[in-house]
PDB file of C-alpha atoms in Angstrom:
ATOM      1  CA  MET A   1     -42.759 -82.082  21.874  1.00 51.00           C
ATOM      2  CA  SER A   2     -39.867 -84.489  21.351  1.00 55.00           C
ATOM      3  CA  ARG A   3     -36.482 -83.881  22.916  1.00 54.00           C
ATOM      4  CA  THR A   4     -34.937 -83.254  19.461  1.00 50.00           C
ATOM      5  CA  SER A   5     -37.594 -80.651  18.591  1.00 49.00           C
ATOM      6  CA  PHE A   6     -37.112 -78.930  21.951  1.00 47.00           C
ATOM      7  CA  LEU A   7     -33.342 -78.709  21.478  1.00 41.00           C
ATOM      8  CA  LEU A   8     -33.788 -77.378  17.944  1.00 42.00           C
ATOM      9  CA  ALA A   9     -36.230 -74.684  19.101  1.00 47.00           C
ATOM     10  CA  LEU A  10     -33.900 -73.738  21.961  1.00 42.00           C
ATOM     11  CA  GLY A  11     -30.967 -73.489  19.524  1.00 52.00           C
ATOM     12  CA  LEU A  12     -32.904 -71.221  17.154  1.00 44.00           C
ATOM     13  CA  PHE A  13     -33.961 -69.010  20.084  1.00 48.00           C
ATOM     14  CA  LEU A  14     -30.349 -68.641  21.251  1.00 47.00           C
ATOM     15  CA  VAL A  15     -29.116 -67.854  17.722  1.00 44.00           C
ATOM     16  CA  ALA A  16     -31.819 -65.192  17.270  1.00 48.00           C
ATOM     17  CA  ASN A  17     -31.014 -63.690  20.665  1.00 54.00           C
ATOM     18  CA  THR A  18     -27.273 -63.602  19.864  1.00 48.00           C
ATOM     19  CA  ALA A  19     -27.889 -61.942  16.476  1.00 44.00           C
ATOM     20  CA  HIS A  20     -30.121 -59.318  18.097  1.00 47.00           C
ATOM     21  CA  ALA A  21     -27.522 -58.580  20.783  1.00 43.00           C
ATOM     22  CA  GLN A  22     -24.775 -58.351  18.150  1.00 46.00           C
ATOM     23  CA  GLU A  23     -26.876 -55.917  16.095  1.00 44.00           C
ATOM     24  CA  LYS A  24     -27.317 -53.691  19.158  1.00 46.00           C
ATOM     25  CA  LYS A  25     -23.610 -53.910  19.924  1.00 51.00           C
ATOM     26  CA  VAL A  26     -22.532 -52.640  16.474  1.00 60.00           C
ATOM     27  CA  ARG A  27     -25.175 -49.909  16.270  1.00 72.00           C
ATOM     28  CA  LYS A  28     -23.824 -47.112  14.097  1.00 78.00           C
ATOM     29  CA  PRO A  29     -23.682 -43.574  15.545  1.00 82.00           C
ATOM     30  CA  GLY A  30     -25.152 -40.641  13.665  1.00 82.00           C
ATOM     31  CA  PRO A  31     -23.586 -37.367  12.440  1.00 89.00           C
ATOM     32  CA  LYS A  32     -23.199 -34.634  15.081  1.00 92.00           C
ATOM     33  CA  PRO A  33     -21.994 -30.995  15.109  1.00 95.00           C
ATOM     34  CA  SER A  34     -18.205 -31.099  14.915  1.00 96.00           C
ATOM     35  CA  LEU A  35     -14.986 -29.135  14.533  1.00 97.00           C
ATOM     36  CA  HIS A  36     -12.514 -30.321  11.890  1.00 98.00           C
ATOM     37  CA  GLY A  37      -8.848 -29.403  11.645  1.00 98.00           C
ATOM     38  CA  TRP A  38      -6.551 -30.329   8.764  1.00 98.00           C
ATOM     39  CA  LEU A  39      -2.864 -30.136   7.924  1.00 98.00           C
ATOM     40  CA  VAL A  40      -2.804 -30.129   4.124  1.00 98.00           C
ATOM     41  CA  LEU A  41      -0.264 -30.157   1.300  1.00 97.00           C
ATOM     42  CA  PRO A  42      -1.675 -28.124  -1.648  1.00 97.00           C
ATOM     43  CA  VAL A  43      -0.065 -29.410  -4.856  1.00 97.00           C
ATOM     44  CA  PRO A  44      -0.391 -26.892  -7.768  1.00 96.00           C
ATOM     45  CA  ILE A  45      -1.668 -28.346 -11.068  1.00 96.00           C
ATOM     46  CA  GLY A  46      -2.628 -26.970 -14.487  1.00 93.00           C
ATOM     47  CA  ASN A  47      -0.534 -23.799 -14.089  1.00 92.00           C
ATOM     48  CA  LYS A  48       3.041 -24.183 -15.328  1.00 91.00           C
ATOM     49  CA  ILE A  49       4.349 -20.743 -14.325  1.00 92.00           C
ATOM     50  CA  TYR A  50       2.915 -21.043 -10.809  1.00 94.00           C
ATOM     51  CA  GLN A  51       4.572 -24.441 -10.386  1.00 94.00           C
ATOM     52  CA  GLN A  52       7.907 -23.050 -11.566  1.00 92.00           C
ATOM     53  CA  VAL A  53       8.099 -20.032  -9.235  1.00 95.00           C
ATOM     54  CA  THR A  54       6.556 -21.410  -6.015  1.00 96.00           C
ATOM     55  CA  ASP A  55       7.124 -24.241  -3.528  1.00 96.00           C
ATOM     56  CA  ALA A  56       4.224 -25.337  -1.334  1.00 97.00           C
ATOM     57  CA  VAL A  57       4.993 -25.145   2.406  1.00 97.00           C
ATOM     58  CA  GLY A  58       1.586 -26.217   3.718  1.00 97.00           C
ATOM     59  CA  GLN A  59      -1.993 -25.329   4.505  1.00 98.00           C
ATOM     60  CA  LEU A  60      -4.063 -25.251   7.702  1.00 98.00           C
ATOM     61  CA  ASP A  61      -7.831 -25.675   7.413  1.00 98.00           C
ATOM     62  CA  PHE A  62     -10.388 -25.361  10.244  1.00 98.00           C
ATOM     63  CA  LYS A  63     -14.146 -25.629   9.910  1.00 98.00           C
ATOM     64  CA  PHE A  64     -17.303 -26.090  11.969  1.00 98.00           C
ATOM     65  CA  GLN A  65     -20.056 -28.216  10.520  1.00 97.00           C
ATOM     66  CA  ALA A  66     -23.453 -29.538  11.606  1.00 96.00           C
ATOM     67  CA  PRO A  67     -25.963 -32.017  10.137  1.00 94.00           C
ATOM     68  CA  VAL A  68     -29.418 -30.804   9.129  1.00 93.00           C
ATOM     69  CA  LEU A  69     -30.829 -34.231   8.184  1.00 87.00           C
ATOM     70  CA  LYS A  70     -30.464 -37.577   9.974  1.00 80.00           C
ATOM     71  CA  GLN A  71     -29.337 -39.078   6.663  1.00 82.00           C
ATOM     72  CA  GLY A  72     -26.070 -37.099   6.976  1.00 90.00           C
ATOM     73  CA  LEU A  73     -26.606 -33.985   4.862  1.00 96.00           C
ATOM     74  CA  GLY A  74     -25.357 -30.801   6.521  1.00 97.00           C
ATOM     75  CA  PHE A  75     -23.697 -27.396   6.270  1.00 97.00           C
ATOM     76  CA  GLY A  76     -20.464 -25.876   7.532  1.00 97.00           C
ATOM     77  CA  VAL A  77     -18.249 -22.779   7.514  1.00 98.00           C
ATOM     78  CA  GLY A  78     -14.474 -22.612   7.581  1.00 98.00           C
ATOM     79  CA  ALA A  79     -11.216 -20.844   6.865  1.00 98.00           C
ATOM     80  CA  LYS A  80      -7.888 -22.018   5.508  1.00 98.00           C
ATOM     81  CA  GLY A  81      -4.467 -20.418   5.286  1.00 98.00           C
ATOM     82  CA  SER A  82      -1.804 -21.511   2.760  1.00 98.00           C
ATOM     83  CA  LEU A  83       1.880 -20.610   2.471  1.00 98.00           C
ATOM     84  CA  PHE A  84       4.107 -20.877  -0.627  1.00 98.00           C
ATOM     85  CA  ASP A  85       7.793 -19.981  -0.866  1.00 97.00           C
ATOM     86  CA  LEU A  86       8.962 -18.035  -3.938  1.00 97.00           C
ATOM     87  CA  ARG A  87      11.997 -19.470  -5.732  1.00 95.00           C
ATOM     88  CA  GLU A  88      14.558 -16.690  -5.607  1.00 93.00           C
ATOM     89  CA  ASN A  89      16.148 -17.223  -9.048  1.00 91.00           C
ATOM     90  CA  SER A  90      13.174 -18.672 -10.952  1.00 92.00           C
ATOM     91  CA  LEU A  91      12.703 -15.355 -12.821  1.00 92.00           C
ATOM     92  CA  ALA A  92      16.398 -14.385 -13.034  1.00 91.00           C
ATOM     93  CA  PRO A  93      17.873 -11.853 -13.343  1.00 92.00           C
ATOM     94  CA  ALA A  94      15.024 -10.538 -11.164  1.00 92.00           C
ATOM     95  CA  ASN A  95      15.229 -11.544  -7.496  1.00 93.00           C
ATOM     96  CA  ILE A  96      11.764 -12.677  -6.353  1.00 94.00           C
ATOM     97  CA  ALA A  97      12.726 -14.149  -2.972  1.00 95.00           C
ATOM     98  CA  GLY A  98       9.749 -14.069  -0.597  1.00 96.00           C
ATOM     99  CA  ASP A  99       6.454 -15.877  -0.190  1.00 97.00           C
ATOM    100  CA  ALA A 100       2.840 -16.010  -1.282  1.00 97.00           C
ATOM    101  CA  ARG A 101       0.148 -16.229   1.380  1.00 97.00           C
ATOM    102  CA  ARG A 102      -3.400 -17.321   0.665  1.00 98.00           C
ATOM    103  CA  TRP A 103      -6.420 -16.883   2.943  1.00 98.00           C
ATOM    104  CA  THR A 104      -9.688 -18.593   2.042  1.00 98.00           C
ATOM    105  CA  PHE A 105     -13.092 -18.254   3.724  1.00 98.00           C
ATOM    106  CA  TYR A 106     -15.859 -20.583   2.621  1.00 98.00           C
ATOM    107  CA  GLY A 107     -19.230 -22.184   3.178  1.00 98.00           C
ATOM    108  CA  GLN A 108     -19.692 -25.920   2.808  1.00 98.00           C
ATOM    109  CA  LEU A 109     -22.311 -28.519   1.931  1.00 98.00           C
ATOM    110  CA  GLN A 110     -21.403 -32.017   3.123  1.00 97.00           C
ATOM    111  CA  TYR A 111     -22.699 -35.587   3.254  1.00 97.00           C
ATOM    112  CA  GLU A 112     -21.477 -37.770   6.135  1.00 96.00           C
ATOM    113  CA  HIS A 113     -22.087 -41.518   6.465  1.00 95.00           C
ATOM    114  CA  TYR A 114     -20.994 -44.045   9.091  1.00 94.00           C
ATOM    115  CA  THR A 115     -19.835 -47.357   7.631  1.00 93.00           C
ATOM    116  CA  GLY A 116     -19.499 -48.954  11.077  1.00 92.00           C
ATOM    117  CA  PRO A 117     -19.469 -48.090  14.792  1.00 92.00           C
ATOM    118  CA  ILE A 118     -16.102 -46.278  14.556  1.00 93.00           C
ATOM    119  CA  THR A 119     -15.598 -45.400  10.860  1.00 95.00           C
ATOM    120  CA  TYR A 120     -17.236 -42.911   8.514  1.00 96.00           C
ATOM    121  CA  TYR A 121     -16.613 -41.042   5.274  1.00 96.00           C
ATOM    122  CA  GLN A 122     -17.584 -37.574   4.099  1.00 97.00           C
ATOM    123  CA  PHE A 123     -18.044 -35.808   0.769  1.00 98.00           C
ATOM    124  CA  ALA A 124     -17.846 -31.991   0.883  1.00 98.00           C
ATOM    125  CA  ALA A 125     -18.351 -29.174  -1.629  1.00 98.00           C
ATOM    126  CA  GLN A 126     -17.024 -25.711  -0.717  1.00 98.00           C
ATOM    127  CA  MET A 127     -17.414 -22.183  -2.114  1.00 98.00           C
ATOM    128  CA  GLY A 128     -16.107 -18.814  -0.958  1.00 98.00           C
ATOM    129  CA  SER A 129     -13.336 -16.294  -1.611  1.00 98.00           C
ATOM    130  CA  SER A 130      -9.515 -16.481  -1.647  1.00 98.00           C
ATOM    131  CA  LYS A 131      -7.099 -13.603  -1.110  1.00 98.00           C
ATOM    132  CA  TYR A 132      -3.419 -13.834  -2.139  1.00 98.00           C
ATOM    133  CA  THR A 133      -0.662 -11.633  -0.741  1.00 98.00           C
ATOM    134  CA  TRP A 134       2.605 -11.724  -2.702  1.00 97.00           C
ATOM    135  CA  ASN A 135       5.681 -10.647  -0.699  1.00 97.00           C
ATOM    136  CA  CYS A 136       8.488 -10.315  -3.246  1.00 95.00           C
ATOM    137  CA  ALA A 137      12.001  -8.882  -2.857  1.00 94.00           C
ATOM    138  CA  ASN A 138      11.621  -7.173  -6.256  1.00 93.00           C
ATOM    139  CA  CYS A 139       8.677  -5.087  -4.986  1.00 94.00           C
ATOM    140  CA  ALA A 140       8.632  -2.212  -2.509  1.00 94.00           C
ATOM    141  CA  GLU A 141       5.229  -3.338  -1.161  1.00 95.00           C
ATOM    142  CA  PRO A 142       3.238  -6.608  -1.207  1.00 96.00           C
ATOM    143  CA  ASN A 143       0.762  -7.115  -4.052  1.00 97.00           C
ATOM    144  CA  THR A 144      -2.667  -8.633  -3.390  1.00 97.00           C
ATOM    145  CA  GLN A 145      -5.353 -10.272  -5.499  1.00 97.00           C
ATOM    146  CA  GLN A 146      -8.714 -11.809  -4.698  1.00 96.00           C
ATOM    147  CA  GLY A 147     -11.041 -14.197  -6.490  1.00 96.00           C
ATOM    148  CA  LEU A 148     -13.835 -16.741  -6.245  1.00 98.00           C
ATOM    149  CA  PHE A 149     -12.900 -20.046  -4.597  1.00 98.00           C
ATOM    150  CA  TRP A 150     -14.565 -23.436  -4.990  1.00 98.00           C
ATOM    151  CA  GLY A 151     -13.476 -26.957  -4.201  1.00 98.00           C
ATOM    152  CA  ALA A 152     -14.507 -30.498  -3.321  1.00 98.00           C
ATOM    153  CA  ASN A 153     -12.992 -33.236  -1.191  1.00 98.00           C
ATOM    154  CA  VAL A 154     -13.556 -36.689   0.261  1.00 98.00           C
ATOM    155  CA  SER A 155     -12.323 -37.759   3.702  1.00 98.00           C
ATOM    156  CA  TYR A 156     -12.321 -40.969   5.729  1.00 97.00           C
ATOM    157  CA  PHE A 157     -12.246 -41.091   9.550  1.00 97.00           C
ATOM    158  CA  VAL A 158     -11.610 -43.622  12.313  1.00 97.00           C
ATOM    159  CA  HIS A 159     -12.747 -42.863  15.872  1.00 95.00           C
ATOM    160  CA  ALA A 160     -10.152 -42.972  18.649  1.00 95.00           C
ATOM    161  CA  SER A 161     -12.885 -42.276  21.237  1.00 92.00           C
ATOM    162  CA  ASP A 162     -16.595 -41.429  21.243  1.00 90.00           C
ATOM    163  CA  ASN A 163     -16.000 -37.821  20.154  1.00 93.00           C
ATOM    164  CA  LEU A 164     -12.515 -37.772  18.625  1.00 95.00           C
ATOM    165  CA  ALA A 165     -11.666 -39.174  15.185  1.00 97.00           C
ATOM    166  CA  PHE A 166      -8.650 -38.956  12.897  1.00 98.00           C
ATOM    167  CA  GLY A 167      -8.841 -38.913   9.119  1.00 97.00           C
ATOM    168  CA  LEU A 168      -7.307 -38.663   5.662  1.00 98.00           C
ATOM    169  CA  LEU A 169      -8.384 -36.176   2.988  1.00 98.00           C
ATOM    170  CA  LEU A 170      -8.088 -35.953  -0.791  1.00 98.00           C
ATOM    171  CA  GLY A 171      -9.490 -32.964  -2.650  1.00 98.00           C
ATOM    172  CA  TYR A 172      -9.406 -30.363  -5.408  1.00 98.00           C
ATOM    173  CA  GLU A 173      -9.376 -26.552  -5.039  1.00 98.00           C
ATOM    174  CA  HIS A 174      -9.802 -23.820  -7.654  1.00 98.00           C
ATOM    175  CA  ASP A 175      -9.285 -20.035  -7.411  1.00 98.00           C
ATOM    176  CA  ALA A 176     -10.395 -17.609 -10.110  1.00 96.00           C
ATOM    177  CA  SER A 177      -7.234 -15.480  -9.598  1.00 95.00           C
ATOM    178  CA  ARG A 178      -4.431 -15.624 -12.199  1.00 95.00           C
ATOM    179  CA  MET A 179      -0.681 -14.945 -12.099  1.00 94.00           C
ATOM    180  CA  THR A 180       0.761 -11.956 -14.005  1.00 94.00           C
ATOM    181  CA  PRO A 181       4.248 -10.348 -14.134  1.00 94.00           C
ATOM    182  CA  GLU A 182       2.880  -7.306 -12.284  1.00 95.00           C
ATOM    183  CA  LEU A 183       2.653  -9.390  -9.094  1.00 95.00           C
ATOM    184  CA  PHE A 184       6.490  -9.417  -9.104  1.00 95.00           C
ATOM    185  CA  CYS A 185       6.761  -5.779 -10.226  1.00 94.00           C
ATOM    186  CA  LEU A 186       7.880  -6.886 -13.707  1.00 94.00           C
ATOM    187  CA  GLU A 187       6.618  -5.898 -17.145  1.00 92.00           C
ATOM    188  CA  SER A 188       7.204  -9.435 -18.448  1.00 92.00           C
ATOM    189  CA  TYR A 189       8.712 -12.727 -17.346  1.00 91.00           C
ATOM    190  CA  PRO A 190      12.454 -12.716 -18.231  1.00 89.00           C
ATOM    191  CA  GLY A 191      13.227 -15.063 -21.131  1.00 80.00           C
ATOM    192  CA  ARG A 192       9.615 -16.235 -21.504  1.00 82.00           C
ATOM    193  CA  THR A 193       6.893 -15.707 -24.065  1.00 80.00           C
ATOM    194  CA  ASP A 194       3.927 -16.614 -21.808  1.00 81.00           C
ATOM    195  CA  ASN A 195       3.550 -13.160 -20.249  1.00 81.00           C
ATOM    196  CA  GLY A 196      -0.235 -12.955 -20.183  1.00 81.00           C
ATOM    197  CA  PRO A 197      -2.452 -13.979 -17.269  1.00 88.00           C
ATOM    198  CA  SER A 198      -1.887 -17.615 -16.335  1.00 90.00           C
ATOM    199  CA  ALA A 199      -4.517 -20.292 -15.966  1.00 93.00           C
ATOM    200  CA  PRO A 200      -6.566 -20.067 -12.741  1.00 96.00           C
ATOM    201  CA  TYR A 201      -4.847 -21.366  -9.615  1.00 97.00           C
ATOM    202  CA  GLN A 202      -5.668 -25.043  -9.053  1.00 97.00           C
ATOM    203  CA  PHE A 203      -4.536 -27.515  -6.407  1.00 98.00           C
ATOM    204  CA  ILE A 204      -4.786 -31.174  -5.495  1.00 98.00           C
ATOM    205  CA  THR A 205      -4.978 -31.350  -1.700  1.00 98.00           C
ATOM    206  CA  ILE A 206      -3.745 -34.229   0.471  1.00 98.00           C
ATOM    207  CA  GLY A 207      -4.225 -33.961   4.221  1.00 98.00           C
ATOM    208  CA  LEU A 208      -4.239 -35.446   7.709  1.00 98.00           C
ATOM    209  CA  GLY A 209      -6.715 -34.183  10.276  1.00 98.00           C
ATOM    210  CA  PHE A 210      -9.037 -34.659  13.220  1.00 97.00           C
ATOM    211  CA  SER A 211     -12.726 -34.291  13.986  1.00 97.00           C
ATOM    212  CA  THR A 212     -14.137 -33.411  17.429  1.00 96.00           C
ATOM    213  CA  ARG A 213     -17.857 -34.006  17.903  1.00 93.00           C
ATOM    214  CA  PHE A 214     -19.906 -31.712  20.177  1.00 90.00           C
ATOM    215  CA  THR A 215     -22.029 -34.324  21.931  1.00 81.00           C
ATOM    216  CA  LYS A 216     -22.147 -36.025  25.306  1.00 74.00           C
ATOM    217  CA  SER A 217     -19.759 -38.959  25.477  1.00 63.00           C
ATOM    218  CA  GLN A 218     -21.186 -42.405  26.230  1.00 59.00           C
ATOM    219  CA  GLU A 219     -20.340 -44.134  29.522  1.00 42.00           C
ATOM    220  CA  GLY A 220     -18.524 -46.757  27.552  1.00 43.00           C
ATOM    221  CA  PRO A 221     -17.257 -47.062  23.965  1.00 44.00           C
ATOM    222  CA  ASN A 222     -19.715 -47.523  21.096  1.00 44.00           C
ATOM    223  CA  TRP A 223     -17.772 -50.467  19.714  1.00 39.00           C
TER     224      TRP A 223
END
């Protein structure tokens, strides 16, 4: 073998070895059982009267999820609590100062996929039940209503360590419940003609959150 051929073969061997080592170095992790926590702003849409009488304060959402397939498909369960302030003079002359509280319990189907050693995205579909409690100054006691809940969201995460990641969320939520004057102890909305049941409650959700994986941490980082 000539010197040129030997050097060429040695160069190809080193390149192949480097590529193999680089591939091992950027090996993508797989989905693991995890706890997610979110701080969310629920923005009401498609319901004019709801938007006019409430102000969103925020929403907390916690869920546990686990993969059932290596490809990233899995299931989860969770609960979320939402708080809305009532605008005191929005139905003047009635005083409706107070708040509306929403509790939602749900099951989830999700798909999780790592795009690199420290980043992944997730699509989730949720279904369950929401309960609203309306605390209004015009009523002697709170009024409650309950209805079917469903929603969907997409989130994107970046790992800060092997088992802790932070993410952004964008989603949509829908409750079968509807607003009526009776929730404020009124026979009709003052000065309005739309006194029947409103459209179902709907929200666009924007959130910041974290994910904690329940798995043994590596001795060193994965990246």
